[in-house]
GROMACS .gro file of C-alpha atoms in nm:
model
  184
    1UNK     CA    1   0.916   1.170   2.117
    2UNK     CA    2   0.692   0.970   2.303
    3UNK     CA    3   0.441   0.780   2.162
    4UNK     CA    4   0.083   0.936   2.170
    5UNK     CA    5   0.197   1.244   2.315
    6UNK     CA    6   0.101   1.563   2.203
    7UNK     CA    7   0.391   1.625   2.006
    8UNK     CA    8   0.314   1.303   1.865
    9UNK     CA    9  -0.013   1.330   1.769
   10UNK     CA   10   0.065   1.734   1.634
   11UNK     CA   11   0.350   1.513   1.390
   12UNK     CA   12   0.122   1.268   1.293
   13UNK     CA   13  -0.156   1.583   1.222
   14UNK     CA   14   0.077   1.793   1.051
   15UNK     CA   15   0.169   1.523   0.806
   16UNK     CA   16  -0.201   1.405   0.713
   17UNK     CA   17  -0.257   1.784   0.637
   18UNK     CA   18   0.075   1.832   0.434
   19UNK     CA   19   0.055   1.532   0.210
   20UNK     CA   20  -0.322   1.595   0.147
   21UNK     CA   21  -0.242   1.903   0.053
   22UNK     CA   22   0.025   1.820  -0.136
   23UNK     CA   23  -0.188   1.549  -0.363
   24UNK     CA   24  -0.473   1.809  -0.396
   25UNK     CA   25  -0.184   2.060  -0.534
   26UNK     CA   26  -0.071   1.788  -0.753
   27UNK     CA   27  -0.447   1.767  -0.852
   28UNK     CA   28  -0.485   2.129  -0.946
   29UNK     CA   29  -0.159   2.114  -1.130
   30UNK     CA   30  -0.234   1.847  -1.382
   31UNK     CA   31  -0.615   1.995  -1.414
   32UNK     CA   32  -0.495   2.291  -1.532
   33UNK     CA   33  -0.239   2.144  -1.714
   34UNK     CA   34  -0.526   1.976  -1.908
   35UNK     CA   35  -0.682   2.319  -1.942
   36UNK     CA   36  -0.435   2.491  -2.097
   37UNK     CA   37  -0.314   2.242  -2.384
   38UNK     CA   38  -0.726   2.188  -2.461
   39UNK     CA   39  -0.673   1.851  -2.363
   40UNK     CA   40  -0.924   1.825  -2.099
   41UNK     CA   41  -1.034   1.473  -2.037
   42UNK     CA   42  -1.321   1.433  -1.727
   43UNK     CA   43  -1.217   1.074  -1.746
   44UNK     CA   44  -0.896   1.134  -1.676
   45UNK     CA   45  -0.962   1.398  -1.391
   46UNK     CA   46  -1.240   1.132  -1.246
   47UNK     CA   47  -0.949   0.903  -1.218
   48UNK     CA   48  -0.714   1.107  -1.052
   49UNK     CA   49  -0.959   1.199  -0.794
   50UNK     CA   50  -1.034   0.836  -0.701
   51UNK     CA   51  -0.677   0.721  -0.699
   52UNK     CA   52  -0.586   0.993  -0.450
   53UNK     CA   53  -0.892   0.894  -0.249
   54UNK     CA   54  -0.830   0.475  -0.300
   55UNK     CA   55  -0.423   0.562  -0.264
   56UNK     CA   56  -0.479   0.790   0.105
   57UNK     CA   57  -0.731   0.484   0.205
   58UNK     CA   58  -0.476   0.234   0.121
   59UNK     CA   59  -0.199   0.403   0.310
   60UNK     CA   60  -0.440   0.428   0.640
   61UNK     CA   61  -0.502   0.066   0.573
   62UNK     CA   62  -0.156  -0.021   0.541
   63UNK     CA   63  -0.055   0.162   0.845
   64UNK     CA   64  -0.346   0.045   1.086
   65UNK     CA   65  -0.342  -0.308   0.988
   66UNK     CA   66   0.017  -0.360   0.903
   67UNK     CA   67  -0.026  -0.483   0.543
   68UNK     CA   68   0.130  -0.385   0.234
   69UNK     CA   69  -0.066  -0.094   0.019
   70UNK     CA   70  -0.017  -0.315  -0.272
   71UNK     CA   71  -0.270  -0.549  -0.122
   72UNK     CA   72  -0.546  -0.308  -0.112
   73UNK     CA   73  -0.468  -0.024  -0.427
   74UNK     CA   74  -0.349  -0.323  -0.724
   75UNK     CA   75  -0.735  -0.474  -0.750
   76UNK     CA   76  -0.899  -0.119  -0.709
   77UNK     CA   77  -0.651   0.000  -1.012
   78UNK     CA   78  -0.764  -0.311  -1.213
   79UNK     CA   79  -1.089  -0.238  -1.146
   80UNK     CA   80  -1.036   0.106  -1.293
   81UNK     CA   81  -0.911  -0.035  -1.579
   82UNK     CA   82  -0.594  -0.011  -1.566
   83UNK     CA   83  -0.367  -0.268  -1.695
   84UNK     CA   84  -0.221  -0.545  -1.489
   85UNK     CA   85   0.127  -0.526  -1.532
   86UNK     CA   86   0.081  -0.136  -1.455
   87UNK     CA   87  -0.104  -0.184  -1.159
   88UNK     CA   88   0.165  -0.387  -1.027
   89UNK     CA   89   0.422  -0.173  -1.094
   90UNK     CA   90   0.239   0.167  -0.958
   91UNK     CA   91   0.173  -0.111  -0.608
   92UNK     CA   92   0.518  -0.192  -0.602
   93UNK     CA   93   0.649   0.225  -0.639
   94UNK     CA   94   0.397   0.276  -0.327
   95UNK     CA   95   0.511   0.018  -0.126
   96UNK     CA   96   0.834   0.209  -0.114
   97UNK     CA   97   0.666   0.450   0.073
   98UNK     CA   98   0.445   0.294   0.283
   99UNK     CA   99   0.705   0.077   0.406
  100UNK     CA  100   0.914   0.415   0.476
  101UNK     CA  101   0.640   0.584   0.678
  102UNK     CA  102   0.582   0.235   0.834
  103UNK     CA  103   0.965   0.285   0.946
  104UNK     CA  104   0.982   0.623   1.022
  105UNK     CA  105   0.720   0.587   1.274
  106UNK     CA  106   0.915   0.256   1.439
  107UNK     CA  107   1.214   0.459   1.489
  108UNK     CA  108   1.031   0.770   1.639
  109UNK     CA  109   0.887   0.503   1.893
  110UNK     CA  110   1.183   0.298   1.967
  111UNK     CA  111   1.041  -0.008   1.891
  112UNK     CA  112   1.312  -0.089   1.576
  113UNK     CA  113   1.525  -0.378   1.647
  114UNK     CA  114   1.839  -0.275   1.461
  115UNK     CA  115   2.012  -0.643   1.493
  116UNK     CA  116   1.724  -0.771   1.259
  117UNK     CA  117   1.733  -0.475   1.019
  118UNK     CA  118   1.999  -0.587   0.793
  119UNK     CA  119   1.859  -0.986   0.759
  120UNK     CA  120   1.530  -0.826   0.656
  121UNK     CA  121   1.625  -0.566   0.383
  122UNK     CA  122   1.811  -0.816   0.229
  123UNK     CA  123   1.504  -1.118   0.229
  124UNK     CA  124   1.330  -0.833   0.121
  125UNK     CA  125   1.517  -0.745  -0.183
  126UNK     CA  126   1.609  -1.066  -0.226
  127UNK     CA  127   1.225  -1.211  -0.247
  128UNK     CA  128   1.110  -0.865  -0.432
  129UNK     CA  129   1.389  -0.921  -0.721
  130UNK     CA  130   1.295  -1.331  -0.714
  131UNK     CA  131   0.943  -1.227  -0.779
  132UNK     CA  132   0.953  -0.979  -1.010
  133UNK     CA  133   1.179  -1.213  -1.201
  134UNK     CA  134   0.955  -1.488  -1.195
  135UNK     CA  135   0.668  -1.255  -1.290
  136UNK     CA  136   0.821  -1.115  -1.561
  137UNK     CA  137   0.987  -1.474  -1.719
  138UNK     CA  138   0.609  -1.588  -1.677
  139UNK     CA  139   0.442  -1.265  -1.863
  140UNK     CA  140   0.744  -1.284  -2.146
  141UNK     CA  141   0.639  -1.650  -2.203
  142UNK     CA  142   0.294  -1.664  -2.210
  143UNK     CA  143   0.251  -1.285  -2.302
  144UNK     CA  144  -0.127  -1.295  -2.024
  145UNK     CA  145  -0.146  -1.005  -1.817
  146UNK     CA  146  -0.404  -1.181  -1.627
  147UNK     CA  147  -0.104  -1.363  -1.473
  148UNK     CA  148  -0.011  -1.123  -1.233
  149UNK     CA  149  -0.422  -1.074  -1.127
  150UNK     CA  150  -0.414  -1.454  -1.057
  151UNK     CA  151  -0.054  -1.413  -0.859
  152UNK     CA  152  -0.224  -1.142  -0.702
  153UNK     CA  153  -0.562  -1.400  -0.624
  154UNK     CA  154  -0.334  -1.668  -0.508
  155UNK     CA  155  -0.155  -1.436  -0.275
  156UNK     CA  156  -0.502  -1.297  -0.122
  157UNK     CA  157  -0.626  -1.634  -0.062
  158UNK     CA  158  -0.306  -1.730   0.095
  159UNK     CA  159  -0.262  -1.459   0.329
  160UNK     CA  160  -0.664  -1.524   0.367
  161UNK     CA  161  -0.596  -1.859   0.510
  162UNK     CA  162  -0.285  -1.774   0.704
  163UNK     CA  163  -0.466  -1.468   0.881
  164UNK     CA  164  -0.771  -1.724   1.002
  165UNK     CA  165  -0.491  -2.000   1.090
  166UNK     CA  166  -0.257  -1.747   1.285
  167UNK     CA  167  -0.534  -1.530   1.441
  168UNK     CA  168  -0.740  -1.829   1.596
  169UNK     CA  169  -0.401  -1.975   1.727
  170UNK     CA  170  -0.335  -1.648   1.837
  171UNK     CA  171  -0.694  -1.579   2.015
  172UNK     CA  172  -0.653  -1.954   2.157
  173UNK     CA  173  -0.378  -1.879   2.322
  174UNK     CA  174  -0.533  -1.523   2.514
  175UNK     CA  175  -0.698  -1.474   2.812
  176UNK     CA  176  -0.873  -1.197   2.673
  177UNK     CA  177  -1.041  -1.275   2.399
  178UNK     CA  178  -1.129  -0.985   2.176
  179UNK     CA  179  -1.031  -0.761   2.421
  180UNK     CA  180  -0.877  -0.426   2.241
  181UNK     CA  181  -0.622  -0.266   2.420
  182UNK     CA  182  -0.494   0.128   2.358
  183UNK     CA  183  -0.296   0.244   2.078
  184UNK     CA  184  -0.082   0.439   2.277
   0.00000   0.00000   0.00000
């Protein structure tokens, strides 16, 4: 399949409208699930619609810009009040999937360098099971959930900074500054 072709671009179409569907069946399902027990809880349901709205945005996000969904859905979920250490487990669950989508689409366009798949799943693991070991020694001890919002601060800023040095070495070292170029 070649990339931005129509076949491409019916793919990529197809799969927006299957897995909104499939959220907004999800959706109906749980609402009426609600219904029928006499539990019905507007809260709840006003939730559910924003997470499916934040969780879609954070997936375009994550695909466009090439960051992790984590970065963008764990401070929205705080926000909604959900608890820390959830928040960072529901990030870390959709980061699964971004990452696989993120994959798929590498190794519809050819662009997957197999001889450095194998040294990155295992740094990955690696660093994910080092951090959430960490995280979880640190929560046990001093029993804060606001821990893992200031890991999450410290890791914001830090990317922050590494973004502005990167991208102004980057931009220093162009011809064309600012110049966009196609997707395809």
């Amino acid at each position: 399949i070649n990339q931005c072709s129509p076949v491409a671009w019916t793919i990529f179409g197809c799969a927006q409208v299957l897995l909104l569907k499939a959220s907004e069946f999800l959706y109906r399902r749980e609402k009426n699930r609600m219904i029928d027990t006499n539990q019905i809880d507007d809260n709840a349901l006003s939730l559910m619609r924003k997470l499916g709205i934040v969780s879609y945005l954070a997936g375009v996000i994550a695909g466009t810009l090439g960051i992790g969904g984590g970065l963008v859905i764990s401070p929205v979920l705080v926000r909604l009040g959900i608890q820390p250490k959830v928040a960072a487990a529901i990030s870390s669950f959709i980061v699964l999937f971004t990452s696989l989508s993120t994959t798929a689409q590498f190794i519809i366009v050819g662009a997957f360098e197999a001889k450095f798949v194998a040294y990155f799943v295992a740094t990955s693991a690696a660093g994910s099971i080092l951090g959430n070991i960490i995280i979880w020694k640190l929560f046990s001890t001093y029993k804060r959930q606001s821990l893992i919002v200031f890991v999450l601060f410290v890791l914001y800023c830090s990317s922050t900074v590494m973004l502005f040095f990167f991208g102004t070495l980057q931009i220093m070292n162009q011809d064309k500054v600012f110049k966009f170029s196609s997707p395809c």
